[in-house]
Amino acid sequence: MKIMSGCRALILTSLLLLLAMDMFGQNTWDLALSSYRSGEYDKAIQLWDSIGVREPSAAVYYNLGNAWYEKSDIPHAVLYFEKALLLDPGHRNARENLEQVRQQIEDPVPVIRGFFLSRWWKGFSGLLSPNAWAFVFLTSFCIVIALWILGMFGRIKKRIRNYGVTVFLLITVISGSAAQYSFDQRTDQIRAVVVKDEVRLYTSPDEMSPVLRDFPGGTVVRITDKLDNWLLIVLPNMEQGWVLEAEVERI
């Protein structure tokens, strides 16, 4: 009986703690939203940051992007809209705001686009997260198995079975490929945003080395290597060089 009472007390305490944490998070969110609407953007950023540390989400990053934009900080606005899209590739408002913010970057680095089929596949696979594609893959695969079994026992017509198996097998292959590609894109390449107003790209990890070019804040780059406080990056135009780690922030 004492053990049961102890368990009940532990469960009750845990539930009360979770309820308190949920109420605290909601109050913080409401306060951040109120601060944003009243023009207290620094306070709103601080509050949404505190939520993001505990529970990162596309909604938190989207609001942070809006708050940084209102402060006329284009680089950080790009960073947080990109973070929102990383968690939710289908976040329409974040994508639209990101496009508008990008248009305000002065002298942007031109983007070298690859073969159009590669661009199409990259865009298509980015419509869903790797986990979402994996769910589509498993669901369509189960439907293929179910249709095949039903056809074997004569529960559905052979023509319908063959047609259904063909369609869902195609979906299985496409979704499985998209899941793998989307996962590889997120793990093999570390993307980051330049958060300083203007940054210099050096030929080597040394401020005394020749400067390849200057480029603006808000530029999305790929990190390929690290040495001490320097990062080797690739620009959208495929130029490669070194920048100080403090000048960029990972998405």
PDB file of C-alpha atoms in Angstrom:
ATOM      1  CA  MET A   1       0.000   0.000   0.000  1.00  0.00           C
ATOM      2  CA  LYS A   2       2.855   2.371   0.835  1.00  0.00           C
ATOM      3  CA  ILE A   3       4.475   1.608  -2.518  1.00  0.00           C
ATOM      4  CA  MET A   4       1.211   2.309  -4.356  1.00  0.00           C
ATOM      5  CA  SER A   5       0.751   5.564  -2.467  1.00  0.00           C
ATOM      6  CA  GLY A   6       4.309   6.572  -3.330  1.00  0.00           C
ATOM      7  CA  CYS A   7       3.723   5.820  -7.021  1.00  0.00           C
ATOM      8  CA  ARG A   8       0.503   7.819  -7.045  1.00  0.00           C
ATOM      9  CA  ALA A   9       2.249  10.760  -5.384  1.00  0.00           C
ATOM     10  CA  LEU A  10       5.071  10.578  -7.965  1.00  0.00           C
ATOM     11  CA  ILE A  11       2.621  10.460 -10.876  1.00  0.00           C
ATOM     12  CA  LEU A  12       0.605  13.357  -9.457  1.00  0.00           C
ATOM     13  CA  THR A  13       3.749  15.412  -8.910  1.00  0.00           C
ATOM     14  CA  SER A  14       4.926  14.706 -12.469  1.00  0.00           C
ATOM     15  CA  LEU A  15       1.557  15.730 -13.923  1.00  0.00           C
ATOM     16  CA  LEU A  16       1.523  18.938 -11.910  1.00  0.00           C
ATOM     17  CA  LEU A  17       5.075  19.711 -13.024  1.00  0.00           C
ATOM     18  CA  LEU A  18       4.193  19.140 -16.685  1.00  0.00           C
ATOM     19  CA  LEU A  19       1.091  21.311 -16.326  1.00  0.00           C
ATOM     20  CA  ALA A  20       3.140  24.087 -14.718  1.00  0.00           C
ATOM     21  CA  MET A  21       5.760  23.897 -17.489  1.00  0.00           C
ATOM     22  CA  ASP A  22       3.026  24.045 -20.148  1.00  0.00           C
ATOM     23  CA  MET A  23       1.395  27.070 -18.492  1.00  0.00           C
ATOM     24  CA  PHE A  24       4.789  28.755 -18.142  1.00  0.00           C
ATOM     25  CA  GLY A  25       5.542  28.178 -21.831  1.00  0.00           C
ATOM     26  CA  GLN A  26       2.137  29.519 -22.866  1.00  0.00           C
ATOM     27  CA  ASN A  27       2.528  32.599 -20.674  1.00  0.00           C
ATOM     28  CA  THR A  28       5.984  33.207 -22.158  1.00  0.00           C
ATOM     29  CA  TRP A  29       4.589  32.867 -25.670  1.00  0.00           C
ATOM     30  CA  ASP A  30       1.752  35.297 -24.971  1.00  0.00           C
ATOM     31  CA  LEU A  31       4.168  37.783 -23.419  1.00  0.00           C
ATOM     32  CA  ALA A  32       6.500  37.496 -26.418  1.00  0.00           C
ATOM     33  CA  LEU A  33       3.613  38.055 -28.813  1.00  0.00           C
ATOM     34  CA  SER A  34       2.427  41.057 -26.807  1.00  0.00           C
ATOM     35  CA  SER A  35       5.948  42.509 -26.791  1.00  0.00           C
ATOM     36  CA  TYR A  36       6.226  42.034 -30.554  1.00  0.00           C
ATOM     37  CA  ARG A  37       2.921  43.766 -31.206  1.00  0.00           C
ATOM     38  CA  SER A  38       3.915  46.702 -29.004  1.00  0.00           C
ATOM     39  CA  GLY A  39       7.221  47.128 -30.827  1.00  0.00           C
ATOM     40  CA  GLU A  40       9.442  45.722 -28.055  1.00  0.00           C
ATOM     41  CA  TYR A  41      11.321  43.486 -30.457  1.00  0.00           C
ATOM     42  CA  ASP A  42      14.375  42.862 -28.273  1.00  0.00           C
ATOM     43  CA  LYS A  43      12.153  41.584 -25.472  1.00  0.00           C
ATOM     44  CA  ALA A  44      10.132  39.442 -27.881  1.00  0.00           C
ATOM     45  CA  ILE A  45      13.343  37.927 -29.277  1.00  0.00           C
ATOM     46  CA  GLN A  46      14.614  37.145 -25.795  1.00  0.00           C
ATOM     47  CA  LEU A  47      11.358  35.428 -24.832  1.00  0.00           C
ATOM     48  CA  TRP A  48      11.025  33.406 -28.046  1.00  0.00           C
ATOM     49  CA  ASP A  49      14.682  32.411 -27.723  1.00  0.00           C
ATOM     50  CA  SER A  50      13.956  31.041 -24.244  1.00  0.00           C
ATOM     51  CA  ILE A  51      11.113  28.963 -25.693  1.00  0.00           C
ATOM     52  CA  GLY A  52      13.275  27.788 -28.587  1.00  0.00           C
ATOM     53  CA  VAL A  53      15.951  26.494 -26.226  1.00  0.00           C
ATOM     54  CA  ARG A  54      13.382  24.231 -24.529  1.00  0.00           C
ATOM     55  CA  GLU A  55      11.144  23.393 -27.466  1.00  0.00           C
ATOM     56  CA  PRO A  56      12.562  24.388 -30.884  1.00  0.00           C
ATOM     57  CA  SER A  57       9.830  24.607 -33.506  1.00  0.00           C
ATOM     58  CA  ALA A  58       9.114  26.171 -36.887  1.00  0.00           C
ATOM     59  CA  ALA A  59       6.613  28.538 -35.240  1.00  0.00           C
ATOM     60  CA  VAL A  60       9.209  29.869 -32.798  1.00  0.00           C
ATOM     61  CA  TYR A  61      11.819  30.398 -35.526  1.00  0.00           C
ATOM     62  CA  TYR A  62       9.257  32.005 -37.827  1.00  0.00           C
ATOM     63  CA  ASN A  63       8.360  34.567 -35.160  1.00  0.00           C
ATOM     64  CA  LEU A  64      12.033  35.180 -34.406  1.00  0.00           C
ATOM     65  CA  GLY A  65      12.601  35.845 -38.108  1.00  0.00           C
ATOM     66  CA  ASN A  66       9.810  38.409 -38.129  1.00  0.00           C
ATOM     67  CA  ALA A  67      11.142  40.101 -34.979  1.00  0.00           C
ATOM     68  CA  TRP A  68      14.689  40.359 -36.367  1.00  0.00           C
ATOM     69  CA  TYR A  69      13.292  41.741 -39.620  1.00  0.00           C
ATOM     70  CA  GLU A  70      11.435  44.456 -37.717  1.00  0.00           C
ATOM     71  CA  LYS A  71      14.808  45.382 -36.181  1.00  0.00           C
ATOM     72  CA  SER A  72      16.144  45.760 -39.762  1.00  0.00           C
ATOM     73  CA  ASP A  73      18.566  42.899 -39.150  1.00  0.00           C
ATOM     74  CA  ILE A  74      18.365  41.089 -42.488  1.00  0.00           C
ATOM     75  CA  PRO A  75      21.036  38.424 -41.775  1.00  0.00           C
ATOM     76  CA  HIS A  76      19.331  37.159 -38.605  1.00  0.00           C
ATOM     77  CA  ALA A  77      15.922  37.290 -40.291  1.00  0.00           C
ATOM     78  CA  VAL A  78      17.284  35.022 -43.051  1.00  0.00           C
ATOM     79  CA  LEU A  79      18.807  32.715 -40.436  1.00  0.00           C
ATOM     80  CA  TYR A  80      15.579  32.131 -38.528  1.00  0.00           C
ATOM     81  CA  PHE A  81      13.358  31.794 -41.600  1.00  0.00           C
ATOM     82  CA  GLU A  82      15.824  29.159 -42.835  1.00  0.00           C
ATOM     83  CA  LYS A  83      15.646  27.432 -39.434  1.00  0.00           C
ATOM     84  CA  ALA A  84      11.840  27.407 -39.649  1.00  0.00           C
ATOM     85  CA  LEU A  85      11.951  25.824 -43.109  1.00  0.00           C
ATOM     86  CA  LEU A  86      14.473  23.242 -41.939  1.00  0.00           C
ATOM     87  CA  LEU A  87      11.943  21.976 -39.380  1.00  0.00           C
ATOM     88  CA  ASP A  88       8.912  22.510 -41.606  1.00  0.00           C
ATOM     89  CA  PRO A  89       9.748  22.647 -45.349  1.00  0.00           C
ATOM     90  CA  GLY A  90       6.085  23.317 -46.124  1.00  0.00           C
ATOM     91  CA  HIS A  91       5.850  26.466 -43.962  1.00  0.00           C
ATOM     92  CA  ARG A  92       4.418  28.792 -46.598  1.00  0.00           C
ATOM     93  CA  ASN A  93       4.667  32.048 -44.638  1.00  0.00           C
ATOM     94  CA  ALA A  94       8.302  31.422 -43.720  1.00  0.00           C
ATOM     95  CA  ARG A  95       9.167  30.699 -47.358  1.00  0.00           C
ATOM     96  CA  GLU A  96       7.380  33.820 -48.616  1.00  0.00           C
ATOM     97  CA  ASN A  97       8.984  36.038 -45.969  1.00  0.00           C
ATOM     98  CA  LEU A  98      12.391  34.550 -46.708  1.00  0.00           C
ATOM     99  CA  GLU A  99      12.046  35.402 -50.393  1.00  0.00           C
ATOM    100  CA  GLN A 100      11.057  38.981 -49.561  1.00  0.00           C
ATOM    101  CA  VAL A 101      13.976  39.369 -47.149  1.00  0.00           C
ATOM    102  CA  ARG A 102      16.451  37.978 -49.671  1.00  0.00           C
ATOM    103  CA  GLN A 103      15.431  40.659 -52.152  1.00  0.00           C
ATOM    104  CA  GLN A 104      16.683  43.288 -49.704  1.00  0.00           C
ATOM    105  CA  ILE A 105      20.238  41.914 -49.560  1.00  0.00           C
ATOM    106  CA  GLU A 106      22.540  44.348 -51.327  1.00  0.00           C
ATOM    107  CA  ASP A 107      24.924  42.908 -53.939  1.00  0.00           C
ATOM    108  CA  PRO A 108      23.970  39.271 -53.293  1.00  0.00           C
ATOM    109  CA  VAL A 109      26.293  36.484 -54.365  1.00  0.00           C
ATOM    110  CA  PRO A 110      24.919  35.041 -57.619  1.00  0.00           C
ATOM    111  CA  VAL A 111      23.661  31.474 -57.391  1.00  0.00           C
ATOM    112  CA  ILE A 112      25.029  28.948 -59.849  1.00  0.00           C
ATOM    113  CA  ARG A 113      22.204  26.559 -60.565  1.00  0.00           C
ATOM    114  CA  GLY A 114      22.821  22.962 -61.518  1.00  0.00           C
ATOM    115  CA  PHE A 115      21.077  20.808 -64.096  1.00  0.00           C
ATOM    116  CA  PHE A 116      17.335  21.482 -64.079  1.00  0.00           C
ATOM    117  CA  LEU A 117      16.443  17.878 -63.222  1.00  0.00           C
ATOM    118  CA  SER A 118      18.762  18.031 -60.199  1.00  0.00           C
ATOM    119  CA  ARG A 119      17.145  21.298 -59.105  1.00  0.00           C
ATOM    120  CA  TRP A 120      13.679  19.812 -59.572  1.00  0.00           C
ATOM    121  CA  TRP A 121      14.523  16.697 -57.551  1.00  0.00           C
ATOM    122  CA  LYS A 122      16.106  18.761 -54.795  1.00  0.00           C
ATOM    123  CA  GLY A 123      13.016  20.972 -54.594  1.00  0.00           C
ATOM    124  CA  PHE A 124      10.665  17.977 -54.710  1.00  0.00           C
ATOM    125  CA  SER A 125      12.478  16.058 -51.975  1.00  0.00           C
ATOM    126  CA  GLY A 126      12.526  19.209 -49.856  1.00  0.00           C
ATOM    127  CA  LEU A 127       8.731  19.380 -49.786  1.00  0.00           C
ATOM    128  CA  LEU A 128       8.704  16.979 -46.820  1.00  0.00           C
ATOM    129  CA  SER A 129      11.097  16.126 -44.020  1.00  0.00           C
ATOM    130  CA  PRO A 130      13.018  12.813 -44.149  1.00  0.00           C
ATOM    131  CA  ASN A 131      10.689  11.372 -41.478  1.00  0.00           C
ATOM    132  CA  ALA A 132       7.599  12.398 -43.442  1.00  0.00           C
ATOM    133  CA  TRP A 133       8.965  10.799 -46.618  1.00  0.00           C
ATOM    134  CA  ALA A 134       9.768   7.661 -44.625  1.00  0.00           C
ATOM    135  CA  PHE A 135       6.139   7.553 -43.406  1.00  0.00           C
ATOM    136  CA  VAL A 136       4.873   7.817 -47.003  1.00  0.00           C
ATOM    137  CA  PHE A 137       7.298   5.048 -47.993  1.00  0.00           C
ATOM    138  CA  LEU A 138       6.121   2.668 -45.249  1.00  0.00           C
ATOM    139  CA  THR A 139       2.432   3.424 -45.869  1.00  0.00           C
ATOM    140  CA  SER A 140       2.634   2.851 -49.631  1.00  0.00           C
ATOM    141  CA  PHE A 141       4.698  -0.309 -49.123  1.00  0.00           C
ATOM    142  CA  CYS A 142       2.068  -1.713 -46.733  1.00  0.00           C
ATOM    143  CA  ILE A 143      -0.644  -0.902 -49.289  1.00  0.00           C
ATOM    144  CA  VAL A 144       1.313  -2.818 -51.958  1.00  0.00           C
ATOM    145  CA  ILE A 145       1.501  -5.870 -49.692  1.00  0.00           C
ATOM    146  CA  ALA A 146      -2.191  -5.597 -48.785  1.00  0.00           C
ATOM    147  CA  LEU A 147      -3.259  -5.323 -52.426  1.00  0.00           C
ATOM    148  CA  TRP A 148      -1.135  -8.314 -53.379  1.00  0.00           C
ATOM    149  CA  ILE A 149      -2.589 -10.470 -50.586  1.00  0.00           C
ATOM    150  CA  LEU A 150      -6.168  -9.436 -51.401  1.00  0.00           C
ATOM    151  CA  GLY A 151      -5.551 -10.278 -55.048  1.00  0.00           C
ATOM    152  CA  MET A 152      -4.170 -13.720 -54.160  1.00  0.00           C
ATOM    153  CA  PHE A 153      -7.333 -14.595 -52.242  1.00  0.00           C
ATOM    154  CA  GLY A 154      -9.593 -13.207 -54.929  1.00  0.00           C
ATOM    155  CA  ARG A 155     -10.964 -10.376 -52.826  1.00  0.00           C
ATOM    156  CA  ILE A 156     -10.303  -7.838 -55.580  1.00  0.00           C
ATOM    157  CA  LYS A 157     -10.124  -8.145 -59.347  1.00  0.00           C
ATOM    158  CA  LYS A 158      -6.742  -8.976 -60.852  1.00  0.00           C
ATOM    159  CA  ARG A 159      -6.779  -5.882 -63.069  1.00  0.00           C
ATOM    160  CA  ILE A 160      -7.449  -3.607 -60.079  1.00  0.00           C
ATOM    161  CA  ARG A 161      -4.761  -5.374 -58.057  1.00  0.00           C
ATOM    162  CA  ASN A 162      -2.140  -4.977 -60.780  1.00  0.00           C
ATOM    163  CA  TYR A 163      -2.995  -1.335 -61.331  1.00  0.00           C
ATOM    164  CA  GLY A 164      -2.934  -0.549 -57.592  1.00  0.00           C
ATOM    165  CA  VAL A 165       0.321  -2.436 -57.020  1.00  0.00           C
ATOM    166  CA  THR A 166       1.987  -0.596 -59.908  1.00  0.00           C
ATOM    167  CA  VAL A 167       0.900   2.851 -58.678  1.00  0.00           C
ATOM    168  CA  PHE A 168       1.792   2.320 -55.026  1.00  0.00           C
ATOM    169  CA  LEU A 169       5.031   0.534 -55.875  1.00  0.00           C
ATOM    170  CA  LEU A 170       6.022   3.619 -57.861  1.00  0.00           C
ATOM    171  CA  ILE A 171       5.105   5.821 -54.881  1.00  0.00           C
ATOM    172  CA  THR A 172       7.164   3.531 -52.629  1.00  0.00           C
ATOM    173  CA  VAL A 173      10.259   3.861 -54.813  1.00  0.00           C
ATOM    174  CA  ILE A 174       9.935   7.641 -55.201  1.00  0.00           C
ATOM    175  CA  SER A 175       9.232   8.329 -51.519  1.00  0.00           C
ATOM    176  CA  GLY A 176      12.057   6.032 -50.406  1.00  0.00           C
ATOM    177  CA  SER A 177      14.505   7.793 -52.735  1.00  0.00           C
ATOM    178  CA  ALA A 178      13.278  11.199 -51.580  1.00  0.00           C
ATOM    179  CA  ALA A 179      13.656  10.211 -47.919  1.00  0.00           C
ATOM    180  CA  GLN A 180      17.243   9.073 -48.467  1.00  0.00           C
ATOM    181  CA  TYR A 181      18.161  12.149 -50.533  1.00  0.00           C
ATOM    182  CA  SER A 182      16.546  14.544 -48.052  1.00  0.00           C
ATOM    183  CA  PHE A 183      18.363  12.855 -45.162  1.00  0.00           C
ATOM    184  CA  ASP A 184      21.712  12.991 -46.973  1.00  0.00           C
ATOM    185  CA  GLN A 185      21.215  16.669 -47.780  1.00  0.00           C
ATOM    186  CA  ARG A 186      20.718  17.465 -44.101  1.00  0.00           C
ATOM    187  CA  THR A 187      23.546  15.360 -42.736  1.00  0.00           C
ATOM    188  CA  ASP A 188      26.283  15.656 -45.368  1.00  0.00           C
ATOM    189  CA  GLN A 189      26.157  19.420 -45.745  1.00  0.00           C
ATOM    190  CA  ILE A 190      26.210  21.868 -42.861  1.00  0.00           C
ATOM    191  CA  ARG A 191      24.424  25.008 -43.966  1.00  0.00           C
ATOM    192  CA  ALA A 192      24.931  28.344 -42.278  1.00  0.00           C
ATOM    193  CA  VAL A 193      24.028  32.013 -42.660  1.00  0.00           C
ATOM    194  CA  VAL A 194      26.444  34.936 -42.561  1.00  0.00           C
ATOM    195  CA  VAL A 195      25.180  37.077 -39.672  1.00  0.00           C
ATOM    196  CA  LYS A 196      27.574  40.017 -40.058  1.00  0.00           C
ATOM    197  CA  ASP A 197      26.708  42.913 -42.379  1.00  0.00           C
ATOM    198  CA  GLU A 198      29.724  42.216 -44.606  1.00  0.00           C
ATOM    199  CA  VAL A 199      32.290  39.442 -44.532  1.00  0.00           C
ATOM    200  CA  ARG A 200      35.631  38.814 -46.219  1.00  0.00           C
ATOM    201  CA  LEU A 201      36.448  35.508 -47.853  1.00  0.00           C
ATOM    202  CA  TYR A 202      40.129  34.603 -47.393  1.00  0.00           C
ATOM    203  CA  THR A 203      42.296  32.170 -49.345  1.00  0.00           C
ATOM    204  CA  SER A 204      43.564  30.608 -46.100  1.00  0.00           C
ATOM    205  CA  PRO A 205      42.652  30.707 -42.381  1.00  0.00           C
ATOM    206  CA  ASP A 206      44.645  33.847 -41.733  1.00  0.00           C
ATOM    207  CA  GLU A 207      43.542  37.497 -41.809  1.00  0.00           C
ATOM    208  CA  MET A 208      46.874  38.369 -43.443  1.00  0.00           C
ATOM    209  CA  SER A 209      46.149  36.071 -46.399  1.00  0.00           C
ATOM    210  CA  PRO A 210      44.808  37.429 -49.726  1.00  0.00           C
ATOM    211  CA  VAL A 211      41.100  38.343 -49.815  1.00  0.00           C
ATOM    212  CA  LEU A 212      39.096  36.542 -52.471  1.00  0.00           C
ATOM    213  CA  ARG A 213      36.071  38.807 -52.163  1.00  0.00           C
ATOM    214  CA  ASP A 214      33.672  40.601 -49.832  1.00  0.00           C
ATOM    215  CA  PHE A 215      30.093  39.369 -49.608  1.00  0.00           C
ATOM    216  CA  PRO A 216      26.988  40.535 -47.726  1.00  0.00           C
ATOM    217  CA  GLY A 217      25.312  39.299 -44.575  1.00  0.00           C
ATOM    218  CA  GLY A 218      22.352  36.995 -45.078  1.00  0.00           C
ATOM    219  CA  THR A 219      24.241  34.824 -47.578  1.00  0.00           C
ATOM    220  CA  VAL A 220      23.578  31.108 -47.102  1.00  0.00           C
ATOM    221  CA  VAL A 221      26.787  29.074 -47.283  1.00  0.00           C
ATOM    222  CA  ARG A 222      27.933  25.468 -46.863  1.00  0.00           C
ATOM    223  CA  ILE A 223      30.550  24.591 -44.256  1.00  0.00           C
ATOM    224  CA  THR A 224      32.991  21.946 -45.446  1.00  0.00           C
ATOM    225  CA  ASP A 225      35.822  22.155 -42.907  1.00  0.00           C
ATOM    226  CA  LYS A 226      36.935  23.808 -39.667  1.00  0.00           C
ATOM    227  CA  LEU A 227      40.345  24.872 -38.345  1.00  0.00           C
ATOM    228  CA  ASP A 228      40.555  26.541 -34.932  1.00  0.00           C
ATOM    229  CA  ASN A 229      38.234  29.585 -35.166  1.00  0.00           C
ATOM    230  CA  TRP A 230      38.055  29.472 -38.964  1.00  0.00           C
ATOM    231  CA  LEU A 231      35.555  27.770 -41.272  1.00  0.00           C
ATOM    232  CA  LEU A 232      36.052  26.650 -44.850  1.00  0.00           C
ATOM    233  CA  ILE A 233      32.857  27.553 -46.720  1.00  0.00           C
ATOM    234  CA  VAL A 234      31.354  27.330 -50.199  1.00  0.00           C
ATOM    235  CA  LEU A 235      29.372  30.313 -51.512  1.00  0.00           C
ATOM    236  CA  PRO A 236      26.264  30.029 -53.718  1.00  0.00           C
ATOM    237  CA  ASN A 237      28.468  30.774 -56.764  1.00  0.00           C
ATOM    238  CA  MET A 238      30.683  27.786 -55.790  1.00  0.00           C
ATOM    239  CA  GLU A 239      33.608  29.960 -54.654  1.00  0.00           C
ATOM    240  CA  GLN A 240      35.442  28.461 -51.701  1.00  0.00           C
ATOM    241  CA  GLY A 241      37.402  30.178 -48.958  1.00  0.00           C
ATOM    242  CA  TRP A 242      37.848  30.794 -45.251  1.00  0.00           C
ATOM    243  CA  VAL A 243      35.848  32.996 -42.871  1.00  0.00           C
ATOM    244  CA  LEU A 244      35.929  33.544 -39.133  1.00  0.00           C
ATOM    245  CA  GLU A 245      33.575  31.223 -37.273  1.00  0.00           C
ATOM    246  CA  ALA A 246      32.035  34.133 -35.334  1.00  0.00           C
ATOM    247  CA  GLU A 247      30.764  35.646 -38.592  1.00  0.00           C
ATOM    248  CA  VAL A 248      28.381  32.809 -39.442  1.00  0.00           C
ATOM    249  CA  GLU A 249      25.748  30.826 -37.588  1.00  0.00           C
ATOM    250  CA  ARG A 250      24.636  27.303 -38.424  1.00  0.00           C
ATOM    251  CA  ILE A 251      21.062  26.774 -39.538  1.00  0.00           C
TER     252      ILE A 251
END
